[in-house]
PDB file of C-alpha atoms and ligand atoms in Angstrom:
ATOM      1  CA  UNK A   1     246.854  20.652 110.761  1.00 91.00           C
ATOM      2  CA  UNK A   2     246.350  18.524 113.873  1.00 96.00           C
ATOM      3  CA  UNK A   3     249.157  17.611 116.219  1.00 97.00           C
ATOM      4  CA  UNK A   4     248.942  14.523 118.404  1.00 98.00           C
ATOM      5  CA  UNK A   5     250.943  13.788 121.513  1.00 98.00           C
ATOM      6  CA  UNK A   6     251.088  10.011 121.868  1.00 98.00           C
ATOM      7  CA  UNK A   7     251.894   8.200 125.117  1.00 98.00           C
ATOM      8  CA  UNK A   8     253.315   4.731 124.495  1.00 98.00           C
ATOM      9  CA  UNK A   9     255.588   2.416 126.422  1.00 96.00           C
ATOM     10  CA  UNK A  10     255.377  -0.887 124.585  1.00 95.00           C
ATOM     11  CA  UNK A  11     256.098  -2.364 121.216  1.00 97.00           C
ATOM     12  CA  UNK A  12     254.337   0.496 119.485  1.00 98.00           C
ATOM     13  CA  UNK A  13     252.249  -1.417 116.951  1.00 98.00           C
ATOM     14  CA  UNK A  14     249.375   1.016 117.530  1.00 98.00           C
ATOM     15  CA  UNK A  15     251.691   3.969 116.985  1.00 98.00           C
ATOM     16  CA  UNK A  16     252.782   2.330 113.732  1.00 98.00           C
ATOM     17  CA  UNK A  17     249.134   1.877 112.704  1.00 98.00           C
ATOM     18  CA  UNK A  18     248.437   5.575 113.393  1.00 98.00           C
ATOM     19  CA  UNK A  19     251.492   6.601 111.352  1.00 97.00           C
ATOM     20  CA  UNK A  20     250.486   4.300 108.486  1.00 97.00           C
ATOM     21  CA  UNK A  21     246.939   5.654 108.440  1.00 97.00           C
ATOM     22  CA  UNK A  22     247.792   9.356 108.529  1.00 96.00           C
ATOM     23  CA  UNK A  23     250.143   9.402 105.569  1.00 91.00           C
ATOM     24  CA  UNK A  24     249.957  13.174 105.119  1.00 82.00           C
ATOM     25  CA  UNK A  25     251.791  15.008 107.919  1.00 75.00           C
ATOM     26  CA  UNK A  26     250.127  18.208 106.638  1.00 81.00           C
ATOM     27  CA  UNK A  27     246.819  16.987 108.058  1.00 89.00           C
ATOM     28  CA  UNK A  28     247.715  14.983 111.174  1.00 95.00           C
ATOM     29  CA  UNK A  29     251.090  14.354 112.680  1.00 96.00           C
ATOM     30  CA  UNK A  30     252.533  12.896 115.845  1.00 98.00           C
ATOM     31  CA  UNK A  31     254.423  15.809 117.350  1.00 97.00           C
ATOM     32  CA  UNK A  32     255.771  13.995 120.402  1.00 98.00           C
ATOM     33  CA  UNK A  33     255.933  10.496 121.855  1.00 98.00           C
ATOM     34  CA  UNK A  34     255.942  10.320 125.643  1.00 98.00           C
ATOM     35  CA  UNK A  35     257.402   7.088 127.005  1.00 98.00           C
ATOM     36  CA  UNK A  36     258.343   5.772 130.441  1.00 97.00           C
ATOM     37  CA  UNK A  37     260.363   2.775 129.263  1.00 97.00           C
ATOM     38  CA  UNK A  38     263.834   3.424 127.787  1.00 97.00           C
ATOM     39  CA  UNK A  39     263.769  -0.135 126.313  1.00 97.00           C
ATOM     40  CA  UNK A  40     260.394   0.207 124.568  1.00 97.00           C
ATOM     41  CA  UNK A  41     260.140  -0.883 120.943  1.00 97.00           C
ATOM     42  CA  UNK A  42     258.167   2.274 120.167  1.00 98.00           C
ATOM     43  CA  UNK A  43     261.414   4.240 120.536  1.00 98.00           C
ATOM     44  CA  UNK A  44     262.777   2.518 117.405  1.00 98.00           C
ATOM     45  CA  UNK A  45     259.699   3.680 115.509  1.00 98.00           C
ATOM     46  CA  UNK A  46     260.219   7.223 116.827  1.00 98.00           C
ATOM     47  CA  UNK A  47     263.838   7.139 115.692  1.00 98.00           C
ATOM     48  CA  UNK A  48     263.001   5.850 112.214  1.00 97.00           C
ATOM     49  CA  UNK A  49     260.259   8.446 111.764  1.00 97.00           C
ATOM     50  CA  UNK A  50     262.267  11.226 113.462  1.00 97.00           C
ATOM     51  CA  UNK A  51     259.552  11.906 116.008  1.00 98.00           C
ATOM     52  CA  UNK A  52     260.697  13.718 119.179  1.00 98.00           C
ATOM     53  CA  UNK A  53     260.563  11.603 122.358  1.00 98.00           C
ATOM     54  CA  UNK A  54     260.102  12.668 125.959  1.00 97.00           C
ATOM     55  CA  UNK A  55     261.198   9.955 128.384  1.00 97.00           C
ATOM     56  CA  UNK A  56     259.529  10.400 131.752  1.00 97.00           C
ATOM     57  CA  UNK A  57     259.680   8.948 135.232  1.00 96.00           C
ATOM     58  CA  UNK A  58     256.876   9.239 137.749  1.00 94.00           C
ATOM     59  CA  UNK A  59     258.160  12.550 139.144  1.00 95.00           C
ATOM     60  CA  UNK A  60     258.488  14.157 135.722  1.00 94.00           C
ATOM     61  CA  UNK A  61     254.940  13.001 134.909  1.00 95.00           C
ATOM     62  CA  UNK A  62     253.572  14.927 137.903  1.00 93.00           C
ATOM     63  CA  UNK A  63     255.735  18.007 137.483  1.00 94.00           C
ATOM     64  CA  UNK A  64     253.646  21.105 136.591  1.00 92.00           C
ATOM     65  CA  UNK A  65     256.288  21.881 133.960  1.00 96.00           C
ATOM     66  CA  UNK A  66     255.223  18.731 132.102  1.00 97.00           C
ATOM     67  CA  UNK A  67     251.794  20.202 131.358  1.00 97.00           C
ATOM     68  CA  UNK A  68     253.505  23.302 129.962  1.00 97.00           C
ATOM     69  CA  UNK A  69     255.696  21.099 127.787  1.00 97.00           C
ATOM     70  CA  UNK A  70     252.591  19.303 126.459  1.00 98.00           C
ATOM     71  CA  UNK A  71     250.823  22.612 125.838  1.00 97.00           C
ATOM     72  CA  UNK A  72     253.805  23.825 123.807  1.00 97.00           C
ATOM     73  CA  UNK A  73     252.820  21.289 121.114  1.00 97.00           C
ATOM     74  CA  UNK A  74     249.212  22.595 120.979  1.00 97.00           C
ATOM     75  CA  UNK A  75     247.919  19.026 120.739  1.00 98.00           C
ATOM     76  CA  UNK A  76     244.413  18.460 119.373  1.00 98.00           C
ATOM     77  CA  UNK A  77     244.419  15.118 121.188  1.00 98.00           C
ATOM     78  CA  UNK A  78     246.599  13.283 123.664  1.00 98.00           C
ATOM     79  CA  UNK A  79     246.508   9.614 122.700  1.00 98.00           C
ATOM     80  CA  UNK A  80     247.411   6.757 125.048  1.00 98.00           C
ATOM     81  CA  UNK A  81     248.508   3.871 122.824  1.00 98.00           C
ATOM     82  CA  UNK A  82     249.844   1.165 125.127  1.00 96.00           C
ATOM     83  CA  UNK A  83     250.625   3.408 128.084  1.00 96.00           C
ATOM     84  CA  UNK A  84     250.230   1.874 131.512  1.00 91.00           C
ATOM     85  CA  UNK A  85     250.539   4.604 134.120  1.00 93.00           C
ATOM     86  CA  UNK A  86     247.559   6.438 135.483  1.00 93.00           C
ATOM     87  CA  UNK A  87     247.499   9.979 134.105  1.00 96.00           C
ATOM     88  CA  UNK A  88     247.952  12.526 136.936  1.00 96.00           C
ATOM     89  CA  UNK A  89     244.917  14.680 137.763  1.00 96.00           C
ATOM     90  CA  UNK A  90     246.665  17.922 136.772  1.00 96.00           C
ATOM     91  CA  UNK A  91     247.270  16.570 133.248  1.00 97.00           C
ATOM     92  CA  UNK A  92     243.668  15.298 132.923  1.00 97.00           C
ATOM     93  CA  UNK A  93     242.349  18.679 134.061  1.00 97.00           C
ATOM     94  CA  UNK A  94     244.636  20.615 131.704  1.00 97.00           C
ATOM     95  CA  UNK A  95     243.188  18.836 128.628  1.00 97.00           C
ATOM     96  CA  UNK A  96     239.488  18.215 129.309  1.00 95.00           C
ATOM     97  CA  UNK A  97     237.919  15.896 126.729  1.00 95.00           C
ATOM     98  CA  UNK A  98     241.186  15.720 124.836  1.00 98.00           C
ATOM     99  CA  UNK A  99     242.842  12.592 126.255  1.00 98.00           C
ATOM    100  CA  UNK A 100     241.889   9.166 124.933  1.00 98.00           C
ATOM    101  CA  UNK A 101     243.068   5.648 125.710  1.00 98.00           C
ATOM    102  CA  UNK A 102     242.776   2.280 124.030  1.00 98.00           C
ATOM    103  CA  UNK A 103     242.128  -0.739 126.227  1.00 98.00           C
ATOM    104  CA  UNK A 104     242.288  -4.340 124.967  1.00 98.00           C
ATOM    105  CA  UNK A 105     238.988  -5.532 126.480  1.00 98.00           C
ATOM    106  CA  UNK A 106     235.327  -4.611 126.698  1.00 98.00           C
ATOM    107  CA  UNK A 107     235.369  -2.191 129.634  1.00 98.00           C
ATOM    108  CA  UNK A 108     234.183  -2.139 132.364  1.00 97.00           C
ATOM    109  CA  UNK A 109     235.192  -5.804 132.229  1.00 97.00           C
ATOM    110  CA  UNK A 110     238.904  -6.549 132.627  1.00 97.00           C
ATOM    111  CA  UNK A 111     239.916  -2.973 133.399  1.00 95.00           C
ATOM    112  CA  UNK A 112     241.694  -1.211 136.239  1.00 91.00           C
ATOM    113  CA  UNK A 113     245.150  -1.313 137.735  1.00 86.00           C
ATOM    114  CA  UNK A 114     247.260  -4.297 136.678  1.00 89.00           C
ATOM    115  CA  UNK A 115     244.953  -5.064 133.744  1.00 93.00           C
ATOM    116  CA  UNK A 116     247.079  -4.364 130.729  1.00 92.00           C
ATOM    117  CA  UNK A 117     248.465  -6.159 127.696  1.00 90.00           C
ATOM    118  CA  UNK A 118     248.670  -9.915 128.030  1.00 94.00           C
ATOM    119  CA  UNK A 119     247.346  -9.876 131.633  1.00 96.00           C
ATOM    120  CA  UNK A 120     243.999  -8.866 130.171  1.00 97.00           C
ATOM    121  CA  UNK A 121     244.002 -11.626 127.551  1.00 98.00           C
ATOM    122  CA  UNK A 122     245.103 -14.259 130.082  1.00 97.00           C
ATOM    123  CA  UNK A 123     242.222 -13.288 132.378  1.00 98.00           C
ATOM    124  CA  UNK A 124     239.699 -13.317 129.517  1.00 98.00           C
ATOM    125  CA  UNK A 125     240.799 -16.794 128.333  1.00 98.00           C
ATOM    126  CA  UNK A 126     240.950 -18.165 131.904  1.00 97.00           C
ATOM    127  CA  UNK A 127     237.385 -16.958 132.554  1.00 97.00           C
ATOM    128  CA  UNK A 128     236.130 -18.846 129.496  1.00 97.00           C
ATOM    129  CA  UNK A 129     234.672 -15.701 127.942  1.00 98.00           C
ATOM    130  CA  UNK A 130     232.911 -16.182 124.623  1.00 97.00           C
ATOM    131  CA  UNK A 131     233.849 -12.707 123.394  1.00 98.00           C
ATOM    132  CA  UNK A 132     236.282  -9.901 124.010  1.00 98.00           C
ATOM    133  CA  UNK A 133     237.197  -6.720 122.185  1.00 98.00           C
ATOM    134  CA  UNK A 134     238.562  -3.219 122.495  1.00 98.00           C
ATOM    135  CA  UNK A 135     237.423  -0.024 124.159  1.00 98.00           C
ATOM    136  CA  UNK A 136     238.522   3.424 123.086  1.00 98.00           C
ATOM    137  CA  UNK A 137     237.563   5.875 125.807  1.00 98.00           C
ATOM    138  CA  UNK A 138     238.180   9.297 127.276  1.00 98.00           C
ATOM    139  CA  UNK A 139     240.650   9.440 130.141  1.00 97.00           C
ATOM    140  CA  UNK A 140     239.444  10.860 133.430  1.00 95.00           C
ATOM    141  CA  UNK A 141     240.899  10.834 136.948  1.00 93.00           C
ATOM    142  CA  UNK A 142     239.984   7.156 137.437  1.00 92.00           C
ATOM    143  CA  UNK A 143     241.783   4.279 135.784  1.00 89.00           C
ATOM    144  CA  UNK A 144     239.854   2.935 132.738  1.00 91.00           C
ATOM    145  CA  UNK A 145     236.630   4.690 133.799  1.00 92.00           C
ATOM    146  CA  UNK A 146     236.259   7.597 131.355  1.00 94.00           C
ATOM    147  CA  UNK A 147     233.355   7.617 128.898  1.00 97.00           C
ATOM    148  CA  UNK A 148     233.518   5.077 126.092  1.00 98.00           C
ATOM    149  CA  UNK A 149     233.892   6.396 122.547  1.00 98.00           C
ATOM    150  CA  UNK A 150     233.916   3.097 120.662  1.00 98.00           C
ATOM    151  CA  UNK A 151     233.864  -0.616 121.393  1.00 98.00           C
ATOM    152  CA  UNK A 152     234.536  -3.356 118.867  1.00 98.00           C
ATOM    153  CA  UNK A 153     234.063  -7.033 119.613  1.00 98.00           C
ATOM    154  CA  UNK A 154     235.523 -10.350 118.575  1.00 98.00           C
ATOM    155  CA  UNK A 155     234.524 -13.938 119.279  1.00 98.00           C
ATOM    156  CA  UNK A 156     236.672 -16.414 121.198  1.00 97.00           C
ATOM    157  CA  UNK A 157     236.965 -20.041 120.113  1.00 95.00           C
ATOM    158  CA  UNK A 158     237.720 -22.986 122.392  1.00 93.00           C
ATOM    159  CA  UNK A 159     241.282 -23.289 121.087  1.00 95.00           C
ATOM    160  CA  UNK A 160     242.145 -19.654 121.852  1.00 96.00           C
ATOM    161  CA  UNK A 161     245.239 -18.874 123.893  1.00 97.00           C
ATOM    162  CA  UNK A 162     246.126 -15.468 125.235  1.00 97.00           C
ATOM    163  CA  UNK A 163     248.531 -15.129 122.284  1.00 98.00           C
ATOM    164  CA  UNK A 164     245.922 -15.878 119.630  1.00 98.00           C
ATOM    165  CA  UNK A 165     243.456 -13.554 121.335  1.00 98.00           C
ATOM    166  CA  UNK A 166     246.090 -10.809 121.565  1.00 98.00           C
ATOM    167  CA  UNK A 167     246.725 -11.042 117.860  1.00 98.00           C
ATOM    168  CA  UNK A 168     242.994 -10.758 117.039  1.00 98.00           C
ATOM    169  CA  UNK A 169     242.647  -7.804 119.425  1.00 98.00           C
ATOM    170  CA  UNK A 170     245.615  -6.047 117.836  1.00 98.00           C
ATOM    171  CA  UNK A 171     243.930  -6.298 114.436  1.00 98.00           C
ATOM    172  CA  UNK A 172     240.825  -4.615 115.842  1.00 98.00           C
ATOM    173  CA  UNK A 173     242.979  -1.930 117.448  1.00 98.00           C
ATOM    174  CA  UNK A 174     244.989  -1.197 114.326  1.00 98.00           C
ATOM    175  CA  UNK A 175     241.818  -0.809 112.278  1.00 98.00           C
ATOM    176  CA  UNK A 176     239.655   1.176 114.673  1.00 98.00           C
ATOM    177  CA  UNK A 177     242.105   3.367 116.609  1.00 98.00           C
ATOM    178  CA  UNK A 178     243.333   5.554 113.725  1.00 98.00           C
ATOM    179  CA  UNK A 179     239.804   5.863 112.340  1.00 98.00           C
ATOM    180  CA  UNK A 180     238.408   6.856 115.733  1.00 98.00           C
ATOM    181  CA  UNK A 181     241.148   9.452 116.112  1.00 98.00           C
ATOM    182  CA  UNK A 182     240.261  10.827 112.679  1.00 97.00           C
ATOM    183  CA  UNK A 183     236.570  10.959 113.582  1.00 97.00           C
ATOM    184  CA  UNK A 184     237.325  12.850 116.794  1.00 98.00           C
ATOM    185  CA  UNK A 185     239.667  15.289 115.042  1.00 97.00           C
ATOM    186  CA  UNK A 186     237.022  15.985 112.411  1.00 95.00           C
ATOM    187  CA  UNK A 187     234.445  16.698 115.099  1.00 94.00           C
ATOM    188  CA  UNK A 188     236.368  18.587 117.764  1.00 91.00           C
ATOM    189  CA  UNK A 189     234.662  21.539 119.354  1.00 77.00           C
ATOM    190  CA  UNK A 190     236.902  24.459 120.322  1.00 64.00           C
TER     191      UNK A 190
HETATM  192  C1  LIG B 201     247.586  -2.613 123.233  1.00 52.78           C
HETATM  193  O1  LIG B 201     246.932  -3.851 123.055  1.00 52.78           O
HETATM  194  C2  LIG B 201     246.765  -1.706 124.135  1.00 52.78           C
HETATM  195  O2  LIG B 201     245.392  -1.912 124.029  1.00 52.78           O
HETATM  196  C3  LIG B 201     247.261  -2.118 125.483  1.00 52.78           C
HETATM  197  O3  LIG B 201     248.647  -2.288 125.322  1.00 52.78           O
HETATM  198  C4  LIG B 201     248.886  -2.809 124.008  1.00 52.78           C
HETATM  199  C5  LIG B 201     250.052  -2.038 123.406  1.00 52.78           C
HETATM  200  O4  LIG B 201     250.453  -2.641 122.202  1.00 52.78           O
HETATM  201  N1  LIG B 201     246.950  -1.128 126.476  1.00 52.78           N
HETATM  202  C6  LIG B 201     246.610  -1.442 127.724  1.00 52.78           C
HETATM  203  O5  LIG B 201     246.604  -2.589 128.135  1.00 52.78           O
HETATM  204  C7  LIG B 201     246.235  -0.253 128.593  1.00 52.78           C
HETATM  205  N2  LIG B 201     245.623  -0.692 129.821  1.00 52.78           N
HETATM  206  P1  LIG B 201     251.416  -1.871 121.200  1.00 52.78           P
HETATM  207  O6  LIG B 201     252.604  -1.334 122.011  1.00 52.78           O
HETATM  208  O7  LIG B 201     251.842  -2.896 120.215  1.00 52.78           O
HETATM  209  O8  LIG B 201     250.614  -0.748 120.583  1.00 52.78           O
END
């Protein structure tokens, strides 16, 4: 059985997609949701599904005790699903090759600090891009710079707004994120 620790601070539609995909908690389950926003929609999902939540502030995130807390769940993967803070170096180093993030653009384009959620889609539309997409990648010490695991693309049309693009990107995310997680879990090396 694989345990995931999921970091999420938004609406949580990707968390919902992961829960919907992994129906059998005997194979894969979300053991803990880490969140920095007490108002986040993902907390309603956690409540409904009775998933433990750890609310953190920036100090708690850096506290060495936090790594111990994460280790106590023996996570196969740490999954950033709409989490906006940079992961502290001590956490990255404690779980080498085990932390992944989803980003709503084709990195290295439209990545880095401040590039999240609708800010990404607004920038893509404003630049007149003909395509965008998603990047699922390993997390390293640098924001949005870890090795890419999977990219999936979509086309933009002239009428696209950041809302219509966001909705298309979410569909890509909901399809590919759970399947990528499953692929990684099936191919983990000890
Ligand atoms: C997702 O589109 C994800 O790619 C993005 O936040 C959204 C969260 O949506 N992440 C980033 O922008 C990270 N830089 P959700 O809360 O509905 O899953």
